[in-house]
Amino acid sequence: MMFNRKFPNSRLRRLRTSNNLIDLVSETTLTKHDLIQPFFIKEGLKGSEAIDSMPKISRHGLDIISSKVEQAITAGISSIAVFPVIDSNKKDQEGSEALNPNNLICSAISSLKKQFPEIIIIADVALDPYTNHGHDGVLKGNKIDNDETLKLLGEQATFLADAGADIVAPSDMMDGRIGYIRSKLDEFNHKDTIILSYAAKYHSSFYGPFRDAVGSKNQLQGASKSSYQMNIANSDEALHEVALDIEEGADIVMVKPSMPYLDIISKIKNTFKMPTFAYQVSGEYSMLQNAIDQGWLEKEVMLESLLCLKRAGADAILSYSAVELLKEFDL
Ligand code: PBG
């Protein structure tokens, strides 16, 4: 495209003379339909408890989670992602509690689905909330065994679908998991269960507060997930990961973290034209929210951080700030 615009005939400020004009020519919008609210559900908890490293975010007990979800729906949320915080004495080497069809998260999903049939429930597929070493897969010696882990993930995904999850979201980064999970879901009559793949999930330091929230930080004891999560230095590799996941049956692909990875979101969207989500992860949220709470940044900064993800190419966004933004702003 050739531009031959010259001042003074061309004045770009003409379209900035009022808010109505600015909105009229706006290229991107952020609406309530783009926002997914994550929830932490804790076993044995009555009421809610604050998460120190995530301002304004709490873990909720089974007794109170429905009222929290109801408040989210009232605010305008139509999709939620649920994460379990289980009793630490149930954690073991293989994460076997993940394969208990009546575990915390399956019970929560089936009860929420009964109460709010319209809400879209996204359930993470990975073993880290369940393992005593905090890794997303099965630890054999000092290695994560890819193919052994697949078997567990396939089963975990079918239990989550049985419980009523509309979308399963593998966040583990094992090779071949999307194809394996797709075949298991189909085998157990879940042909319409959607797979949202954490396709380009980086080995990032922005997940710290989440690991506090689900209690996997203590288990990890500083161990690294670099043998399965992507090198933060790579971008071509993200395209490779996404291509494989689409080939294996992913319906939606996701990039994580989000704000430092706008180039990745943009490349993936432009290359594959697939539904592409972004996860504004715990560390990104906590940085911004803490600065807002301190009065160092205006609350609009959170809105800006999400709108820019849409501008980069994200179709929807997981953000801990979703409900609060809908209460504060008219989206
Ligand atoms: C578990 C999982 C993680 C997140 C989502 N699912 C943590 C990790 O991989 O260590 C991070 C989310 C966040 O930081 O908000 N596999």
Coordinates of C-alpha atoms and ligand atoms in Angstrom, one line a residue:
M1 CA 0.0 0.0 0.0
M2 CA 1.4 3.4 -1.0
F3 CA 0.6 6.4 1.1
N4 CA 1.0 9.8 -0.4
R5 CA -0.5 11.8 2.4
K6 CA 0.9 15.3 2.9
F7 CA 0.3 18.0 5.5
P8 CA -1.7 20.2 5.5
N9 CA -4.3 18.4 3.4
S10 CA -3.9 15.4 5.6
R11 CA -4.3 16.0 9.3
L12 CA -4.6 12.8 11.4
R13 CA -5.7 14.9 14.4
R14 CA -9.1 15.6 12.6
L15 CA -10.3 12.1 13.6
R16 CA -9.2 12.7 17.2
T17 CA -11.3 15.8 17.9
S18 CA -13.9 14.0 20.0
N19 CA -14.3 10.8 21.9
N20 CA -17.2 9.8 19.6
L21 CA -15.0 10.2 16.5
I22 CA -12.2 8.3 18.2
D23 CA -14.5 5.5 18.9
L24 CA -16.0 5.6 15.4
V25 CA -12.7 4.9 13.7
S26 CA -11.4 2.6 16.4
E27 CA -9.8 -0.6 14.9
T28 CA -10.1 -2.8 18.0
T29 CA -12.6 -3.2 20.9
L30 CA -12.5 -5.1 24.1
T31 CA -15.9 -6.4 25.2
K32 CA -17.2 -8.7 28.0
H33 CA -17.4 -11.5 25.4
D34 CA -13.6 -11.4 25.2
L35 CA -13.0 -12.0 28.9
I36 CA -12.5 -15.3 30.7
Q37 CA -12.3 -15.2 34.5
P38 CA -10.0 -17.8 36.3
F39 CA -11.0 -19.1 39.7
F40 CA -9.0 -21.0 42.3
I41 CA -11.1 -23.6 44.2
K42 CA -9.6 -25.0 47.4
E43 CA -10.4 -28.3 49.1
G44 CA -11.7 -28.1 52.6
L45 CA -11.8 -24.4 52.7
K46 CA -14.9 -22.6 54.1
G47 CA -15.4 -19.2 52.5
S48 CA -12.5 -17.4 50.8
E49 CA -8.8 -16.8 51.6
A50 CA -6.6 -14.1 50.1
I51 CA -3.6 -15.0 48.0
D52 CA -0.7 -12.9 49.2
S53 CA 1.0 -12.5 45.9
M54 CA -2.2 -11.8 43.9
P55 CA -3.9 -8.6 45.2
K56 CA -7.7 -8.8 45.3
I57 CA -7.7 -12.5 44.2
S58 CA -8.8 -15.3 46.6
R59 CA -9.0 -19.0 46.7
H60 CA -12.7 -20.1 47.3
G61 CA -14.2 -23.0 49.1
L62 CA -16.8 -25.3 47.5
D63 CA -19.4 -23.6 49.8
I64 CA -18.9 -20.2 48.2
I65 CA -17.7 -20.8 44.7
S66 CA -21.3 -20.8 43.2
S67 CA -22.0 -17.3 44.6
K68 CA -18.6 -16.1 43.2
V69 CA -19.5 -17.5 39.8
E70 CA -22.9 -16.0 40.0
Q71 CA -21.4 -12.6 40.7
A72 CA -19.2 -13.0 37.7
I73 CA -22.1 -13.9 35.5
T74 CA -24.0 -10.8 36.8
A75 CA -21.0 -8.7 35.9
G76 CA -21.2 -10.0 32.4
I77 CA -18.8 -13.0 32.3
S78 CA -19.8 -16.0 30.2
S79 CA -16.6 -18.1 30.5
I80 CA -14.6 -19.2 33.5
A81 CA -11.4 -21.3 34.0
V82 CA -11.2 -23.3 37.1
F83 CA -8.0 -24.4 39.0
P84 CA -7.9 -26.8 41.9
V85 CA -5.9 -26.4 45.2
I86 CA -6.0 -29.8 46.7
D87 CA -5.0 -31.1 50.2
S88 CA -1.2 -31.5 50.1
N89 CA -1.5 -35.0 51.7
K90 CA -3.3 -36.1 48.5
K91 CA -0.3 -35.2 46.3
D92 CA 1.9 -38.0 45.1
Q93 CA 4.6 -38.9 42.6
E94 CA 2.1 -39.6 39.7
G95 CA -0.5 -37.0 40.6
S96 CA -3.0 -39.9 41.0
E97 CA -5.7 -37.6 42.5
A98 CA -6.1 -36.1 39.0
L99 CA -7.6 -39.5 38.0
N100 CA -10.2 -39.6 40.8
P101 CA -13.5 -38.9 39.0
N102 CA -14.9 -37.4 42.2
N103 CA -12.0 -35.2 43.0
L104 CA -12.3 -31.5 44.0
I105 CA -12.3 -30.1 40.5
C106 CA -14.7 -32.6 39.0
S107 CA -17.2 -32.1 41.8
A108 CA -16.9 -28.3 41.4
I109 CA -17.4 -28.5 37.7
S110 CA -20.4 -30.8 37.9
S111 CA -22.1 -28.7 40.5
L112 CA -21.4 -25.4 38.7
K113 CA -22.6 -26.8 35.4
K114 CA -25.9 -27.9 37.1
Q115 CA -26.4 -24.4 38.5
F116 CA -25.3 -22.4 35.6
P117 CA -25.8 -24.5 32.4
E118 CA -24.9 -21.6 30.1
I119 CA -21.6 -20.8 31.5
I120 CA -18.6 -22.1 29.6
I121 CA -16.2 -24.0 31.9
I122 CA -12.6 -24.3 30.9
A123 CA -10.6 -27.0 32.9
D124 CA -6.8 -27.2 32.9
V125 CA -5.3 -30.6 32.0
A126 CA -1.9 -31.0 33.7
L127 CA -0.7 -32.8 36.8
D128 CA 1.1 -30.0 38.7
P129 CA -1.7 -29.3 41.2
Y130 CA -1.6 -33.0 42.0
T131 CA 2.1 -34.0 42.1
N132 CA 4.3 -33.9 45.2
H133 CA 7.1 -32.6 43.0
G134 CA 5.0 -29.8 41.4
H135 CA 5.8 -30.9 37.8
D136 CA 3.1 -31.1 35.1
G137 CA 4.0 -34.7 34.3
V138 CA 5.2 -38.0 35.7
L139 CA 8.7 -37.8 37.1
K140 CA 10.9 -40.8 36.4
G141 CA 14.3 -40.4 38.0
N142 CA 15.1 -36.8 37.3
K143 CA 13.2 -36.7 34.0
I144 CA 9.6 -36.0 33.0
D145 CA 8.4 -39.0 31.1
N146 CA 6.5 -37.7 28.1
D147 CA 4.6 -40.8 27.0
E148 CA 3.7 -42.0 30.4
T149 CA 2.3 -38.6 31.2
L150 CA 0.1 -38.7 28.0
K151 CA -1.8 -41.7 29.4
L152 CA -2.7 -39.8 32.6
L153 CA -3.6 -36.6 30.7
G154 CA -5.9 -38.5 28.4
E155 CA -7.7 -40.0 31.3
Q156 CA -7.8 -36.7 33.3
A157 CA -9.3 -34.9 30.3
T158 CA -12.1 -37.5 29.9
F159 CA -13.0 -37.2 33.6
L160 CA -13.1 -33.4 33.3
A161 CA -15.4 -33.7 30.3
D162 CA -17.6 -36.3 32.1
A163 CA -17.9 -33.8 34.9
G164 CA -19.2 -31.2 32.4
A165 CA -16.2 -29.1 31.3
D166 CA -17.0 -27.6 27.9
I167 CA -13.4 -26.9 27.1
V168 CA -10.3 -28.8 28.3
A169 CA -7.1 -26.9 28.3
P170 CA -3.9 -28.9 28.3
S171 CA -1.2 -26.7 29.9
D172 CA 1.5 -29.3 30.4
M173 CA 3.5 -29.0 27.1
M174 CA 4.1 -32.7 26.6
D175 CA 4.6 -33.7 23.0
G176 CA 1.7 -35.3 21.3
R177 CA -0.8 -34.5 24.0
I178 CA -3.4 -32.8 21.9
G179 CA -3.8 -35.8 19.5
Y180 CA -3.8 -38.3 22.4
I181 CA -6.4 -36.3 24.4
R182 CA -8.6 -35.8 21.3
S183 CA -8.6 -39.6 20.6
K184 CA -9.5 -40.3 24.3
L185 CA -12.3 -37.7 24.3
D186 CA -13.7 -39.2 21.1
E187 CA -13.4 -42.7 22.4
F188 CA -15.5 -41.8 25.5
N189 CA -18.2 -40.0 23.6
H190 CA -17.0 -36.4 24.0
K191 CA -16.7 -35.5 20.4
D192 CA -17.9 -32.0 21.0
T193 CA -15.6 -31.2 23.9
I194 CA -13.4 -28.4 22.8
I195 CA -9.6 -28.5 23.2
L196 CA -8.0 -25.2 24.0
S197 CA -4.3 -25.9 23.7
Y198 CA -1.7 -23.9 25.7
A199 CA 0.2 -24.2 22.4
A200 CA 2.9 -21.6 22.9
K201 CA 3.5 -21.8 26.6
Y202 CA 6.9 -20.4 27.6
H203 CA 9.2 -21.2 30.4
S204 CA 8.4 -17.9 32.0
S205 CA 9.1 -16.4 35.4
F206 CA 5.7 -14.7 35.4
Y207 CA 3.9 -17.8 36.8
G208 CA 5.2 -17.4 40.4
P209 CA 2.0 -16.1 42.0
F210 CA -0.1 -18.8 40.4
R211 CA 2.2 -21.5 41.9
D212 CA 1.7 -19.8 45.3
A213 CA -2.1 -19.9 44.6
V214 CA -2.3 -23.6 43.8
G215 CA 0.4 -24.5 46.2
S216 CA 2.8 -26.1 43.7
K217 CA 5.7 -23.6 44.5
N218 CA 6.7 -25.5 47.7
Q219 CA 6.6 -28.8 45.9
L220 CA 8.8 -27.6 43.1
Q221 CA 11.5 -26.4 45.4
G222 CA 13.1 -24.3 42.7
A223 CA 13.0 -27.2 40.1
S224 CA 12.7 -26.0 36.5
K225 CA 10.1 -26.7 33.9
S226 CA 12.5 -25.9 31.1
S227 CA 12.5 -29.5 29.7
Y228 CA 8.9 -29.0 28.6
Q229 CA 8.0 -25.3 28.5
M230 CA 9.3 -23.3 25.6
N231 CA 12.5 -21.2 25.6
I232 CA 11.6 -17.6 26.0
A233 CA 14.1 -16.7 23.3
N234 CA 12.2 -18.5 20.5
S235 CA 9.6 -17.4 18.1
D236 CA 9.8 -19.8 15.1
E237 CA 9.4 -22.6 17.5
A238 CA 6.0 -21.2 18.6
L239 CA 4.8 -21.6 15.1
H240 CA 6.0 -25.1 15.0
E241 CA 4.2 -25.9 18.3
V242 CA 1.0 -24.4 17.1
A243 CA 1.2 -26.2 13.7
L244 CA 1.5 -29.5 15.5
D245 CA -1.3 -28.8 17.9
I246 CA -3.7 -27.8 15.1
E247 CA -2.7 -30.9 13.1
E248 CA -3.5 -33.0 16.3
G249 CA -6.9 -31.5 16.7
A250 CA -6.7 -28.3 18.8
D251 CA -9.8 -26.1 18.3
I252 CA -8.2 -23.0 19.9
V253 CA -4.6 -22.2 20.5
M254 CA -3.2 -20.0 23.3
V255 CA -0.1 -17.9 24.0
K256 CA 1.2 -17.5 27.5
P257 CA 2.3 -15.2 29.1
S258 CA 0.8 -12.4 27.1
M259 CA 2.2 -8.8 27.4
P260 CA 5.8 -9.6 26.7
Y261 CA 4.7 -12.0 23.9
L262 CA 2.7 -9.7 21.7
D263 CA 4.9 -10.6 18.7
I264 CA 4.1 -14.3 19.2
I265 CA 0.3 -13.6 19.4
S266 CA 0.5 -11.6 16.2
K267 CA 2.6 -14.1 14.3
I268 CA 0.4 -17.0 15.3
K269 CA -2.8 -15.2 14.4
N270 CA -1.5 -14.0 11.1
T271 CA 0.0 -17.4 10.1
F272 CA -2.8 -19.8 11.1
K273 CA -6.0 -17.6 11.3
M274 CA -7.2 -19.8 14.1
P275 CA -9.1 -18.8 17.2
T276 CA -6.2 -17.5 19.3
F277 CA -6.3 -16.7 23.0
A278 CA -3.9 -15.0 25.3
Y279 CA -3.4 -15.6 29.0
Q280 CA -2.5 -12.6 31.1
V281 CA -0.8 -14.7 33.7
S282 CA -0.5 -14.2 37.4
G283 CA 2.8 -12.3 37.4
E284 CA 1.5 -9.8 34.8
Y285 CA -1.7 -9.3 36.7
S286 CA 0.0 -8.9 40.1
M287 CA 2.5 -6.3 38.8
L288 CA -0.2 -4.1 37.3
Q289 CA -2.7 -4.6 40.1
N290 CA -0.1 -3.9 42.8
A291 CA 0.9 -0.7 41.0
I292 CA -2.7 0.4 40.7
D293 CA -3.3 -0.4 44.4
Q294 CA -0.3 1.7 45.4
G295 CA -1.6 4.6 43.3
W296 CA 1.4 4.5 41.0
L297 CA -0.6 3.6 37.9
E298 CA -4.2 4.5 36.9
K299 CA -6.7 1.6 36.8
E300 CA -7.0 2.1 33.1
V301 CA -3.7 0.5 32.7
M302 CA -5.3 -3.0 33.1
L303 CA -7.8 -2.2 30.4
E304 CA -4.9 -1.0 28.1
S305 CA -2.9 -4.2 28.7
L306 CA -5.9 -6.3 27.5
L307 CA -7.0 -4.1 24.6
C308 CA -3.4 -4.3 23.3
L309 CA -3.6 -8.1 23.4
K310 CA -6.7 -7.9 21.1
R311 CA -4.9 -5.5 18.8
A312 CA -2.0 -8.0 18.5
G313 CA -4.5 -10.6 17.4
A314 CA -6.0 -12.3 20.5
D315 CA -9.7 -13.3 20.1
A316 CA -10.2 -13.8 23.9
I317 CA -8.2 -13.3 27.0
L318 CA -7.9 -15.1 30.4
S319 CA -7.3 -12.4 33.0
Y320 CA -7.7 -12.3 36.8
S321 CA -9.0 -8.8 36.4
A322 CA -11.9 -9.7 34.2
V323 CA -14.8 -9.4 36.7
E324 CA -13.3 -6.2 38.3
L325 CA -12.9 -4.6 34.9
L326 CA -16.5 -5.3 34.0
K327 CA -17.6 -3.8 37.2
E328 CA -15.5 -0.7 36.7
F329 CA -15.9 -0.1 33.0
D330 CA -18.7 -0.4 30.4
L331 CA -17.4 -3.1 28.2
Ligands
PBG1 C1 -0.3 -25.4 35.2 C2 -0.5 -24.0 34.9 C3 0.3 -22.9 35.2 C4 -0.4 -21.8 34.8 C5 -1.6 -22.2 34.3 N1 -1.6 -23.6 34.3 C6 1.6 -22.8 35.9 C7 2.8 -23.5 35.4 O1 2.9 -23.9 34.3 O2 3.8 -23.5 36.2 C8 0.1 -20.4 35.0 C9 -1.0 -19.4 35.1 C10 -0.6 -18.1 35.8 O3 0.6 -17.8 36.1 O4 -1.5 -17.3 35.9 N2 0.4 -26.2 34.2

